[in-house]
Amino acid sequence: MKVLKLKDMKQGWFVGNFEPSAYKDTDVEVCYRLHPKGEKWEWHYHKETTEINLLVEGEMIMQGKKLVSGDIFIITPYEISDQEFLKDCKIICVKTQNKPNDKYIIKVEK
């Protein structure tokens, strides 16, 4: 049995075709991450990848919808990821493809 630590992974990503990873896979990516309340995250979208997310704990707003613990939200290609973390949020994210360069930042004037 191999035992690794999530803290040693890059920003919570532990399955995928990158280093370090707990499990190498060229088809999917999996991440578990804590987003503190009020964390600023760049708005972005993907052209090819779909993200399936489970909000394990916390409250947030995405695309004008309030999400709470237990909600699963799916972001398809070209949908904007515009998250606002209302409470500390623990999220599991699964990306349907391993496309490291498929993230497009949206510059937002606030």
mmCIF file of N, CA, C and O in Angstrom:
data_model
loop_
_atom_site.group_PDB
_atom_site.id
_atom_site.type_symbol
_atom_site.label_atom_id
_atom_site.label_comp_id
_atom_site.label_asym_id
_atom_site.label_seq_id
_atom_site.Cartn_x
_atom_site.Cartn_y
_atom_site.Cartn_z
ATOM 1 N N MET A 1 0.850 -1.188 0.000
ATOM 2 C CA MET A 1 0.000 0.000 0.000
ATOM 3 C C MET A 1 0.883 1.235 0.000
ATOM 4 O O MET A 1 1.834 1.329 0.764
ATOM 5 N N LYS A 2 0.530 2.178 -0.840
ATOM 6 C CA LYS A 2 1.234 3.446 -0.929
ATOM 7 C C LYS A 2 0.402 4.493 -0.199
ATOM 8 O O LYS A 2 -0.815 4.577 -0.401
ATOM 9 N N VAL A 3 1.014 5.282 0.663
ATOM 10 C CA VAL A 3 0.312 6.327 1.400
ATOM 11 C C VAL A 3 0.972 7.666 1.080
ATOM 12 O O VAL A 3 2.181 7.815 1.197
ATOM 13 N N LEU A 4 0.148 8.610 0.653
ATOM 14 C CA LEU A 4 0.628 9.950 0.315
ATOM 15 C C LEU A 4 -0.182 10.977 1.095
ATOM 16 O O LEU A 4 -1.214 10.651 1.674
ATOM 17 N N LYS A 5 0.244 12.215 1.064
ATOM 18 C CA LYS A 5 -0.443 13.288 1.779
ATOM 19 C C LYS A 5 -1.010 14.294 0.782
ATOM 20 O O LYS A 5 -0.314 14.717 -0.146
ATOM 21 N N LEU A 6 -2.255 14.687 0.985
ATOM 22 C CA LEU A 6 -2.885 15.674 0.129
ATOM 23 C C LEU A 6 -2.087 16.978 0.131
ATOM 24 O O LEU A 6 -1.947 17.633 -0.896
ATOM 25 N N LYS A 7 -1.515 17.335 1.268
ATOM 26 C CA LYS A 7 -0.746 18.580 1.367
ATOM 27 C C LYS A 7 0.467 18.586 0.444
ATOM 28 O O LYS A 7 0.989 19.640 0.096
ATOM 29 N N ASP A 8 0.913 17.410 0.009
ATOM 30 C CA ASP A 8 2.063 17.320 -0.890
ATOM 31 C C ASP A 8 1.674 17.419 -2.359
ATOM 32 O O ASP A 8 2.542 17.495 -3.232
ATOM 33 N N MET A 9 0.383 17.401 -2.637
ATOM 34 C CA MET A 9 -0.089 17.490 -4.017
ATOM 35 C C MET A 9 -0.172 18.969 -4.423
ATOM 36 O O MET A 9 -0.228 19.845 -3.580
ATOM 37 N N LYS A 10 -0.218 19.227 -5.709
ATOM 38 C CA LYS A 10 -0.274 20.600 -6.203
ATOM 39 C C LYS A 10 -1.703 21.130 -6.140
ATOM 40 O O LYS A 10 -2.569 20.687 -6.892
ATOM 41 N N GLN A 11 -1.954 22.045 -5.211
ATOM 42 C CA GLN A 11 -3.246 22.702 -5.028
ATOM 43 C C GLN A 11 -4.406 21.715 -4.900
ATOM 44 O O GLN A 11 -5.513 21.976 -5.355
ATOM 45 N N GLY A 12 -4.157 20.562 -4.317
ATOM 46 C CA GLY A 12 -5.211 19.583 -4.071
ATOM 47 C C GLY A 12 -5.449 18.589 -5.196
ATOM 48 O O GLY A 12 -6.222 17.654 -5.042
ATOM 49 N N TRP A 13 -4.788 18.768 -6.346
ATOM 50 C CA TRP A 13 -4.966 17.838 -7.472
ATOM 51 C C TRP A 13 -4.152 16.586 -7.197
ATOM 52 O O TRP A 13 -2.933 16.648 -7.057
ATOM 53 N N PHE A 14 -4.827 15.432 -7.115
ATOM 54 C CA PHE A 14 -4.116 14.204 -6.757
ATOM 55 C C PHE A 14 -4.271 13.068 -7.763
ATOM 56 O O PHE A 14 -3.575 12.061 -7.666
ATOM 57 N N VAL A 15 -5.171 13.191 -8.748
ATOM 58 C CA VAL A 15 -5.279 12.223 -9.835
ATOM 59 C C VAL A 15 -5.162 12.991 -11.142
ATOM 60 O O VAL A 15 -5.850 13.993 -11.347
ATOM 61 N N GLY A 16 -4.266 12.549 -12.014
ATOM 62 C CA GLY A 16 -4.101 13.196 -13.308
ATOM 63 C C GLY A 16 -2.715 12.958 -13.879
ATOM 64 O O GLY A 16 -1.895 12.255 -13.286
ATOM 65 N N ASN A 17 -2.448 13.589 -14.981
ATOM 66 C CA ASN A 17 -1.177 13.413 -15.672
ATOM 67 C C ASN A 17 -0.250 14.580 -15.351
ATOM 68 O O ASN A 17 0.076 15.401 -16.206
ATOM 69 N N PHE A 18 0.132 14.675 -14.085
ATOM 70 C CA PHE A 18 1.006 15.748 -13.625
ATOM 71 C C PHE A 18 1.800 15.265 -12.424
ATOM 72 O O PHE A 18 1.528 14.194 -11.869
ATOM 73 N N GLU A 19 2.778 16.057 -12.041
ATOM 74 C CA GLU A 19 3.603 15.742 -10.868
ATOM 75 C C GLU A 19 3.470 16.860 -9.844
ATOM 76 O O GLU A 19 3.461 18.026 -10.229
ATOM 77 N N PRO A 20 3.374 16.511 -8.580
ATOM 78 C CA PRO A 20 3.172 15.149 -8.106
ATOM 79 C C PRO A 20 1.716 14.726 -8.290
ATOM 80 O O PRO A 20 0.831 15.563 -8.394
ATOM 81 N N SER A 21 1.500 13.447 -8.326
ATOM 82 C CA SER A 21 0.143 12.908 -8.333
ATOM 83 C C SER A 21 0.141 11.591 -7.563
ATOM 84 O O SER A 21 1.135 10.878 -7.552
ATOM 85 N N ALA A 22 -0.971 11.305 -6.924
ATOM 86 C CA ALA A 22 -1.111 10.042 -6.205
ATOM 87 C C ALA A 22 -1.375 8.916 -7.188
ATOM 88 O O ALA A 22 -0.984 7.775 -6.964
ATOM 89 N N TYR A 23 -2.043 9.272 -8.301
ATOM 90 C CA TYR A 23 -2.370 8.281 -9.324
ATOM 91 C C TYR A 23 -2.290 8.954 -10.683
ATOM 92 O O TYR A 23 -2.993 9.936 -10.940
ATOM 93 N N LYS A 24 -1.441 8.426 -11.538
ATOM 94 C CA LYS A 24 -1.282 8.953 -12.895
ATOM 95 C C LYS A 24 -2.445 8.499 -13.766
ATOM 96 O O LYS A 24 -2.780 7.322 -13.807
ATOM 97 N N ASP A 25 -3.055 9.463 -14.457
ATOM 98 C CA ASP A 25 -4.148 9.140 -15.373
ATOM 99 C C ASP A 25 -4.168 10.201 -16.463
ATOM 100 O O ASP A 25 -4.078 11.388 -16.174
ATOM 101 N N THR A 26 -4.287 9.778 -17.696
ATOM 102 C CA THR A 26 -4.296 10.720 -18.809
ATOM 103 C C THR A 26 -5.715 11.087 -19.239
ATOM 104 O O THR A 26 -5.883 11.904 -20.138
ATOM 105 N N ASP A 27 -6.723 10.505 -18.605
ATOM 106 C CA ASP A 27 -8.111 10.761 -18.999
ATOM 107 C C ASP A 27 -8.848 11.722 -18.080
ATOM 108 O O ASP A 27 -9.668 12.509 -18.544
ATOM 109 N N VAL A 28 -8.630 11.649 -16.788
ATOM 110 C CA VAL A 28 -9.363 12.489 -15.836
ATOM 111 C C VAL A 28 -8.403 13.143 -14.852
ATOM 112 O O VAL A 28 -7.248 12.731 -14.706
ATOM 113 N N GLU A 29 -8.929 14.152 -14.161
ATOM 114 C CA GLU A 29 -8.205 14.801 -13.070
ATOM 115 C C GLU A 29 -9.158 14.896 -11.882
ATOM 116 O O GLU A 29 -10.362 15.117 -12.064
ATOM 117 N N VAL A 30 -8.609 14.733 -10.678
ATOM 118 C CA VAL A 30 -9.423 14.824 -9.463
ATOM 119 C C VAL A 30 -8.694 15.693 -8.445
ATOM 120 O O VAL A 30 -7.478 15.576 -8.263
ATOM 121 N N CYS A 31 -9.478 16.553 -7.784
ATOM 122 C CA CYS A 31 -8.927 17.492 -6.812
ATOM 123 C C CYS A 31 -9.826 17.560 -5.584
ATOM 124 O O CYS A 31 -11.045 17.438 -5.689
ATOM 125 N N TYR A 32 -9.219 17.777 -4.440
ATOM 126 C CA TYR A 32 -9.950 18.088 -3.212
ATOM 127 C C TYR A 32 -9.314 19.346 -2.651
ATOM 128 O O TYR A 32 -8.100 19.371 -2.420
ATOM 129 N N ARG A 33 -10.116 20.390 -2.485
ATOM 130 C CA ARG A 33 -9.532 21.670 -2.095
ATOM 131 C C ARG A 33 -10.419 22.415 -1.114
ATOM 132 O O ARG A 33 -11.641 22.355 -1.179
ATOM 133 N N LEU A 34 -9.768 23.152 -0.224
ATOM 134 C CA LEU A 34 -10.444 24.067 0.697
ATOM 135 C C LEU A 34 -10.311 25.477 0.142
ATOM 136 O O LEU A 34 -9.203 25.922 -0.179
ATOM 137 N N HIS A 35 -11.442 26.147 -0.008
ATOM 138 C CA HIS A 35 -11.461 27.549 -0.418
ATOM 139 C C HIS A 35 -11.974 28.353 0.777
ATOM 140 O O HIS A 35 -13.150 28.240 1.141
ATOM 141 N N PRO A 36 -11.109 29.151 1.400
ATOM 142 C CA PRO A 36 -11.550 29.934 2.559
ATOM 143 C C PRO A 36 -12.611 30.974 2.186
ATOM 144 O O PRO A 36 -12.640 31.466 1.051
ATOM 145 N N LYS A 37 -13.451 31.289 3.139
ATOM 146 C CA LYS A 37 -14.468 32.323 2.959
ATOM 147 C C LYS A 37 -13.803 33.585 2.404
ATOM 148 O O LYS A 37 -12.759 34.013 2.894
ATOM 149 N N GLY A 38 -14.401 34.144 1.345
ATOM 150 C CA GLY A 38 -13.895 35.389 0.779
ATOM 151 C C GLY A 38 -12.710 35.247 -0.159
ATOM 152 O O GLY A 38 -12.248 36.242 -0.722
ATOM 153 N N GLU A 39 -12.209 34.027 -0.341
ATOM 154 C CA GLU A 39 -11.072 33.833 -1.240
ATOM 155 C C GLU A 39 -11.405 34.377 -2.627
ATOM 156 O O GLU A 39 -12.499 34.172 -3.141
ATOM 157 N N LYS A 40 -10.465 35.082 -3.231
ATOM 158 C CA LYS A 40 -10.644 35.606 -4.584
ATOM 159 C C LYS A 40 -10.071 34.601 -5.563
ATOM 160 O O LYS A 40 -8.916 34.197 -5.460
ATOM 161 N N TRP A 41 -10.876 34.175 -6.493
ATOM 162 C CA TRP A 41 -10.498 33.155 -7.476
ATOM 163 C C TRP A 41 -10.775 33.725 -8.852
ATOM 164 O O TRP A 41 -11.843 34.292 -9.088
ATOM 165 N N GLU A 42 -9.850 33.597 -9.756
ATOM 166 C CA GLU A 42 -10.041 34.159 -11.087
ATOM 167 C C GLU A 42 -11.210 33.488 -11.810
ATOM 168 O O GLU A 42 -11.307 32.268 -11.839
ATOM 169 N N TRP A 43 -12.080 34.322 -12.373
ATOM 170 C CA TRP A 43 -13.158 33.785 -13.190
ATOM 171 C C TRP A 43 -12.519 33.154 -14.418
ATOM 172 O O TRP A 43 -11.544 33.678 -14.965
ATOM 173 N N HIS A 44 -13.069 32.026 -14.839
ATOM 174 C CA HIS A 44 -12.483 31.330 -15.974
ATOM 175 C C HIS A 44 -13.509 30.407 -16.630
ATOM 176 O O HIS A 44 -14.608 30.235 -16.129
ATOM 177 N N TYR A 45 -13.102 29.827 -17.739
ATOM 178 C CA TYR A 45 -13.909 28.818 -18.417
ATOM 179 C C TYR A 45 -12.960 27.841 -19.097
ATOM 180 O O TYR A 45 -11.759 28.084 -19.199
ATOM 181 N N HIS A 46 -13.511 26.723 -19.530
ATOM 182 C CA HIS A 46 -12.762 25.709 -20.264
ATOM 183 C C HIS A 46 -13.439 25.531 -21.619
ATOM 184 O O HIS A 46 -14.656 25.645 -21.728
ATOM 185 N N LYS A 47 -12.658 25.254 -22.638
ATOM 186 C CA LYS A 47 -13.224 25.036 -23.968
ATOM 187 C C LYS A 47 -13.547 23.564 -24.215
ATOM 188 O O LYS A 47 -14.417 23.248 -25.011
ATOM 189 N N GLU A 48 -12.846 22.659 -23.546
ATOM 190 C CA GLU A 48 -13.025 21.229 -23.803
ATOM 191 C C GLU A 48 -13.455 20.423 -22.587
ATOM 192 O O GLU A 48 -14.073 19.381 -22.723
ATOM 193 N N THR A 49 -13.111 20.875 -21.426
ATOM 194 C CA THR A 49 -13.288 20.091 -20.210
ATOM 195 C C THR A 49 -14.603 20.392 -19.501
ATOM 196 O O THR A 49 -15.011 21.540 -19.397
ATOM 197 N N THR A 50 -15.244 19.343 -19.005
ATOM 198 C CA THR A 50 -16.395 19.483 -18.115
ATOM 199 C C THR A 50 -15.910 19.225 -16.699
ATOM 200 O O THR A 50 -15.104 18.314 -16.471
ATOM 201 N N GLU A 51 -16.377 20.036 -15.744
ATOM 202 C CA GLU A 51 -16.031 19.844 -14.334
ATOM 203 C C GLU A 51 -17.273 19.385 -13.582
ATOM 204 O O GLU A 51 -18.322 20.021 -13.666
ATOM 205 N N ILE A 52 -17.131 18.294 -12.852
ATOM 206 C CA ILE A 52 -18.184 17.830 -11.961
ATOM 207 C C ILE A 52 -17.692 18.123 -10.554
ATOM 208 O O ILE A 52 -16.619 17.638 -10.155
ATOM 209 N N ASN A 53 -18.430 18.937 -9.822
ATOM 210 C CA ASN A 53 -17.995 19.391 -8.504
ATOM 211 C C ASN A 53 -18.988 18.970 -7.433
ATOM 212 O O ASN A 53 -20.206 19.069 -7.638
ATOM 213 N N LEU A 54 -18.458 18.570 -6.290
ATOM 214 C CA LEU A 54 -19.267 18.285 -5.111
ATOM 215 C C LEU A 54 -18.855 19.267 -4.025
ATOM 216 O O LEU A 54 -17.688 19.300 -3.633
ATOM 217 N N LEU A 55 -19.807 20.080 -3.588
ATOM 218 C CA LEU A 55 -19.553 20.976 -2.464
ATOM 219 C C LEU A 55 -19.759 20.150 -1.190
ATOM 220 O O LEU A 55 -20.882 19.924 -0.756
ATOM 221 N N VAL A 56 -18.669 19.664 -0.650
ATOM 222 C CA VAL A 56 -18.707 18.782 0.514
ATOM 223 C C VAL A 56 -19.172 19.554 1.741
ATOM 224 O O VAL A 56 -19.967 19.063 2.545
ATOM 225 N N GLU A 57 -18.664 20.783 1.861
ATOM 226 C CA GLU A 57 -18.989 21.604 3.026
ATOM 227 C C GLU A 57 -18.892 23.065 2.632
ATOM 228 O O GLU A 57 -18.011 23.450 1.866
ATOM 229 N N GLY A 58 -19.812 23.893 3.158
ATOM 230 C CA GLY A 58 -19.739 25.329 2.937
ATOM 231 C C GLY A 58 -20.913 25.885 2.166
ATOM 232 O O GLY A 58 -21.904 25.203 1.902
ATOM 233 N N GLU A 59 -20.783 27.161 1.800
ATOM 234 C CA GLU A 59 -21.779 27.867 1.003
ATOM 235 C C GLU A 59 -21.051 28.767 0.029
ATOM 236 O O GLU A 59 -20.068 29.411 0.379
ATOM 237 N N MET A 60 -21.575 28.823 -1.192
ATOM 238 C CA MET A 60 -20.958 29.653 -2.218
ATOM 239 C C MET A 60 -22.006 30.079 -3.233
ATOM 240 O O MET A 60 -23.127 29.557 -3.230
ATOM 241 N N ILE A 61 -21.620 31.017 -4.074
ATOM 242 C CA ILE A 61 -22.477 31.435 -5.183
ATOM 243 C C ILE A 61 -21.717 31.163 -6.468
ATOM 244 O O ILE A 61 -20.528 31.485 -6.585
ATOM 245 N N MET A 62 -22.411 30.543 -7.428
ATOM 246 C CA MET A 62 -21.849 30.268 -8.754
ATOM 247 C C MET A 62 -22.928 30.575 -9.768
ATOM 248 O O MET A 62 -24.059 30.079 -9.639
ATOM 249 N N GLN A 63 -22.604 31.410 -10.735
ATOM 250 C CA GLN A 63 -23.554 31.795 -11.786
ATOM 251 C C GLN A 63 -24.879 32.301 -11.198
ATOM 252 O O GLN A 63 -25.959 31.987 -11.690
ATOM 253 N N GLY A 64 -24.778 33.051 -10.117
ATOM 254 C CA GLY A 64 -25.956 33.642 -9.493
ATOM 255 C C GLY A 64 -26.783 32.696 -8.641
ATOM 256 O O GLY A 64 -27.807 33.099 -8.099
ATOM 257 N N LYS A 65 -26.334 31.443 -8.495
ATOM 258 C CA LYS A 65 -27.078 30.458 -7.702
ATOM 259 C C LYS A 65 -26.345 30.175 -6.401
ATOM 260 O O LYS A 65 -25.135 29.947 -6.403
ATOM 261 N N LYS A 66 -27.091 30.143 -5.311
ATOM 262 C CA LYS A 66 -26.490 29.794 -4.028
ATOM 263 C C LYS A 66 -26.373 28.279 -3.940
ATOM 264 O O LYS A 66 -27.342 27.551 -4.170
ATOM 265 N N LEU A 67 -25.190 27.812 -3.602
ATOM 266 C CA LEU A 67 -24.923 26.382 -3.441
ATOM 267 C C LEU A 67 -24.571 26.113 -1.986
ATOM 268 O O LEU A 67 -23.896 26.923 -1.345
ATOM 269 N N VAL A 68 -25.018 24.963 -1.476
ATOM 270 C CA VAL A 68 -24.770 24.586 -0.087
ATOM 271 C C VAL A 68 -24.202 23.168 -0.026
ATOM 272 O O VAL A 68 -24.217 22.438 -1.021
ATOM 273 N N SER A 69 -23.735 22.793 1.144
ATOM 274 C CA SER A 69 -23.160 21.461 1.351
ATOM 275 C C SER A 69 -24.045 20.389 0.735
ATOM 276 O O SER A 69 -25.262 20.398 0.911
ATOM 277 N N GLY A 70 -23.424 19.475 -0.013
ATOM 278 C CA GLY A 70 -24.146 18.379 -0.639
ATOM 279 C C GLY A 70 -24.563 18.650 -2.070
ATOM 280 O O GLY A 70 -24.974 17.732 -2.776
ATOM 281 N N ASP A 71 -24.462 19.911 -2.506
ATOM 282 C CA ASP A 71 -24.825 20.227 -3.890
ATOM 283 C C ASP A 71 -23.736 19.748 -4.849
ATOM 284 O O ASP A 71 -22.543 19.874 -4.566
ATOM 285 N N ILE A 72 -24.177 19.224 -5.969
ATOM 286 C CA ILE A 72 -23.278 18.843 -7.061
ATOM 287 C C ILE A 72 -23.561 19.821 -8.195
ATOM 288 O O ILE A 72 -24.718 20.005 -8.580
ATOM 289 N N PHE A 73 -22.516 20.463 -8.686
ATOM 290 C CA PHE A 73 -22.709 21.394 -9.793
ATOM 291 C C PHE A 73 -21.734 21.061 -10.909
ATOM 292 O O PHE A 73 -20.580 20.731 -10.674
ATOM 293 N N ILE A 74 -22.252 21.118 -12.120
ATOM 294 C CA ILE A 74 -21.488 20.702 -13.287
ATOM 295 C C ILE A 74 -21.281 21.923 -14.185
ATOM 296 O O ILE A 74 -22.249 22.607 -14.548
ATOM 297 N N ILE A 75 -20.042 22.162 -14.527
ATOM 298 C CA ILE A 75 -19.675 23.276 -15.394
ATOM 299 C C ILE A 75 -19.217 22.682 -16.725
ATOM 300 O O ILE A 75 -18.210 21.973 -16.785
ATOM 301 N N THR A 76 -19.974 22.962 -17.773
ATOM 302 C CA THR A 76 -19.659 22.428 -19.096
ATOM 303 C C THR A 76 -18.794 23.426 -19.873
ATOM 304 O O THR A 76 -18.654 24.588 -19.463
ATOM 305 N N PRO A 77 -18.208 22.992 -20.997
ATOM 306 C CA PRO A 77 -17.358 23.898 -21.769
ATOM 307 C C PRO A 77 -18.056 25.229 -22.089
ATOM 308 O O PRO A 77 -19.254 25.257 -22.377
ATOM 309 N N TYR A 78 -17.283 26.286 -21.956
ATOM 310 C CA TYR A 78 -17.678 27.673 -22.205
ATOM 311 C C TYR A 78 -18.572 28.278 -21.134
ATOM 312 O O TYR A 78 -18.917 29.451 -21.221
ATOM 313 N N GLU A 79 -18.946 27.512 -20.103
ATOM 314 C CA GLU A 79 -19.667 28.107 -18.977
ATOM 315 C C GLU A 79 -18.649 28.789 -18.078
ATOM 316 O O GLU A 79 -17.563 28.264 -17.840
ATOM 317 N N ILE A 80 -19.027 29.928 -17.535
ATOM 318 C CA ILE A 80 -18.103 30.701 -16.704
ATOM 319 C C ILE A 80 -18.144 30.221 -15.260
ATOM 320 O O ILE A 80 -19.208 30.035 -14.676
ATOM 321 N N SER A 81 -16.958 30.049 -14.713
ATOM 322 C CA SER A 81 -16.776 29.700 -13.309
ATOM 323 C C SER A 81 -16.521 31.020 -12.574
ATOM 324 O O SER A 81 -15.442 31.594 -12.675
ATOM 325 N N ASP A 82 -17.544 31.524 -11.874
ATOM 326 C CA ASP A 82 -17.465 32.847 -11.235
ATOM 327 C C ASP A 82 -17.790 32.755 -9.744
ATOM 328 O O ASP A 82 -18.648 33.441 -9.235
ATOM 329 N N GLN A 83 -17.085 31.900 -9.065
ATOM 330 C CA GLN A 83 -17.397 31.552 -7.692
ATOM 331 C C GLN A 83 -17.154 32.674 -6.686
ATOM 332 O O GLN A 83 -16.223 33.434 -6.800
ATOM 333 N N GLU A 84 -18.060 32.704 -5.699
ATOM 334 C CA GLU A 84 -17.916 33.579 -4.542
ATOM 335 C C GLU A 84 -18.116 32.697 -3.316
ATOM 336 O O GLU A 84 -19.158 32.057 -3.155
ATOM 337 N N PHE A 85 -17.097 32.640 -2.461
ATOM 338 C CA PHE A 85 -17.132 31.754 -1.302
ATOM 339 C C PHE A 85 -17.702 32.498 -0.095
ATOM 340 O O PHE A 85 -17.061 33.378 0.468
ATOM 341 N N LEU A 86 -18.926 32.126 0.296
ATOM 342 C CA LEU A 86 -19.622 32.784 1.406
ATOM 343 C C LEU A 86 -19.173 32.253 2.757
ATOM 344 O O LEU A 86 -19.242 32.958 3.758
ATOM 345 N N LYS A 87 -18.777 30.992 2.785
ATOM 346 C CA LYS A 87 -18.216 30.328 3.971
ATOM 347 C C LYS A 87 -17.024 29.516 3.494
ATOM 348 O O LYS A 87 -16.821 29.348 2.297
ATOM 349 N N ASP A 88 -16.236 28.991 4.418
ATOM 350 C CA ASP A 88 -15.164 28.072 4.019
ATOM 351 C C ASP A 88 -15.808 26.930 3.243
ATOM 352 O O ASP A 88 -16.811 26.366 3.684
ATOM 353 N N CYS A 89 -15.237 26.596 2.082
ATOM 354 C CA CYS A 89 -15.806 25.559 1.225
ATOM 355 C C CYS A 89 -14.800 24.454 0.960
ATOM 356 O O CYS A 89 -13.647 24.720 0.620
ATOM 357 N N LYS A 90 -15.261 23.232 1.123
ATOM 358 C CA LYS A 90 -14.474 22.060 0.757
ATOM 359 C C LYS A 90 -15.125 21.471 -0.488
ATOM 360 O O LYS A 90 -16.319 21.155 -0.462
ATOM 361 N N ILE A 91 -14.344 21.344 -1.565
ATOM 362 C CA ILE A 91 -14.884 20.924 -2.851
ATOM 363 C C ILE A 91 -14.063 19.781 -3.435
ATOM 364 O O ILE A 91 -12.836 19.816 -3.408
ATOM 365 N N ILE A 92 -14.772 18.782 -3.960
ATOM 366 C CA ILE A 92 -14.142 17.740 -4.773
ATOM 367 C C ILE A 92 -14.482 18.073 -6.216
ATOM 368 O O ILE A 92 -15.653 18.267 -6.552
ATOM 369 N N CYS A 93 -13.466 18.149 -7.064
ATOM 370 C CA CYS A 93 -13.650 18.475 -8.477
ATOM 371 C C CYS A 93 -13.101 17.343 -9.332
ATOM 372 O O CYS A 93 -11.972 16.890 -9.122
ATOM 373 N N VAL A 94 -13.913 16.890 -10.284
ATOM 374 C CA VAL A 94 -13.480 15.884 -11.253
ATOM 375 C C VAL A 94 -13.559 16.530 -12.634
ATOM 376 O O VAL A 94 -14.611 17.053 -13.013
ATOM 377 N N LYS A 95 -12.457 16.529 -13.359
ATOM 378 C CA LYS A 95 -12.433 17.030 -14.734
ATOM 379 C C LYS A 95 -12.474 15.832 -15.667
ATOM 380 O O LYS A 95 -11.729 14.876 -15.491
ATOM 381 N N THR A 96 -13.328 15.910 -16.672
ATOM 382 C CA THR A 96 -13.552 14.776 -17.565
ATOM 383 C C THR A 96 -12.413 14.519 -18.538
ATOM 384 O O THR A 96 -12.381 13.469 -19.163
ATOM 385 N N GLN A 97 -11.533 15.472 -18.670
ATOM 386 C CA GLN A 97 -10.376 15.288 -19.544
ATOM 387 C C GLN A 97 -9.145 15.849 -18.856
ATOM 388 O O GLN A 97 -9.250 16.738 -18.022
ATOM 389 N N ASN A 98 -8.013 15.351 -19.228
ATOM 390 C CA ASN A 98 -6.758 15.877 -18.710
ATOM 391 C C ASN A 98 -6.214 16.843 -19.753
ATOM 392 O O ASN A 98 -5.522 16.449 -20.681
ATOM 393 N N LYS A 99 -6.589 18.097 -19.620
ATOM 394 C CA LYS A 99 -6.180 19.148 -20.560
ATOM 395 C C LYS A 99 -5.576 20.299 -19.763
ATOM 396 O O LYS A 99 -6.251 21.270 -19.433
ATOM 397 N N PRO A 100 -4.288 20.214 -19.430
ATOM 398 C CA PRO A 100 -3.677 21.224 -18.560
ATOM 399 C C PRO A 100 -3.745 22.658 -19.094
ATOM 400 O O PRO A 100 -3.707 23.601 -18.327
ATOM 401 N N ASN A 101 -3.842 22.856 -20.394
ATOM 402 C CA ASN A 101 -3.867 24.216 -20.949
ATOM 403 C C ASN A 101 -5.270 24.673 -21.329
ATOM 404 O O ASN A 101 -5.437 25.630 -22.077
ATOM 405 N N ASP A 102 -6.293 24.003 -20.794
ATOM 406 C CA ASP A 102 -7.679 24.327 -21.133
ATOM 407 C C ASP A 102 -8.334 25.169 -20.040
ATOM 408 O O ASP A 102 -9.395 24.833 -19.519
ATOM 409 N N LYS A 103 -7.680 26.249 -19.660
ATOM 410 C CA LYS A 103 -8.243 27.181 -18.678
ATOM 411 C C LYS A 103 -8.026 28.586 -19.221
ATOM 412 O O LYS A 103 -6.894 28.985 -19.488
ATOM 413 N N TYR A 104 -9.124 29.313 -19.377
ATOM 414 C CA TYR A 104 -9.080 30.640 -19.975
ATOM 415 C C TYR A 104 -9.594 31.655 -18.959
ATOM 416 O O TYR A 104 -10.758 31.598 -18.558
ATOM 417 N N ILE A 105 -8.709 32.536 -18.536
ATOM 418 C CA ILE A 105 -9.027 33.534 -17.501
ATOM 419 C C ILE A 105 -9.838 34.675 -18.117
ATOM 420 O O ILE A 105 -9.560 35.135 -19.220
ATOM 421 N N ILE A 106 -10.829 35.120 -17.360
ATOM 422 C CA ILE A 106 -11.657 36.251 -17.769
ATOM 423 C C ILE A 106 -11.276 37.427 -16.875
ATOM 424 O O ILE A 106 -11.344 37.332 -15.649
ATOM 425 N N LYS A 107 -10.870 38.502 -17.474
ATOM 426 C CA LYS A 107 -10.528 39.715 -16.707
ATOM 427 C C LYS A 107 -11.818 40.431 -16.362
ATOM 428 O O LYS A 107 -12.609 40.775 -17.235
ATOM 429 N N VAL A 108 -12.027 40.646 -15.064
ATOM 430 C CA VAL A 108 -13.258 41.261 -14.586
ATOM 431 C C VAL A 108 -12.911 42.565 -13.859
ATOM 432 O O VAL A 108 -12.061 42.566 -12.972
ATOM 433 N N GLU A 109 -13.550 43.634 -14.265
ATOM 434 C CA GLU A 109 -13.391 44.925 -13.577
ATOM 435 C C GLU A 109 -14.347 44.952 -12.393
ATOM 436 O O GLU A 109 -15.543 44.781 -12.580
ATOM 437 N N LYS A 110 -13.804 45.138 -11.196
ATOM 438 C CA LYS A 110 -14.657 45.160 -10.004
ATOM 439 C C LYS A 110 -14.579 46.496 -9.317
ATOM 440 O O LYS A 110 -13.676 47.203 -9.387
#
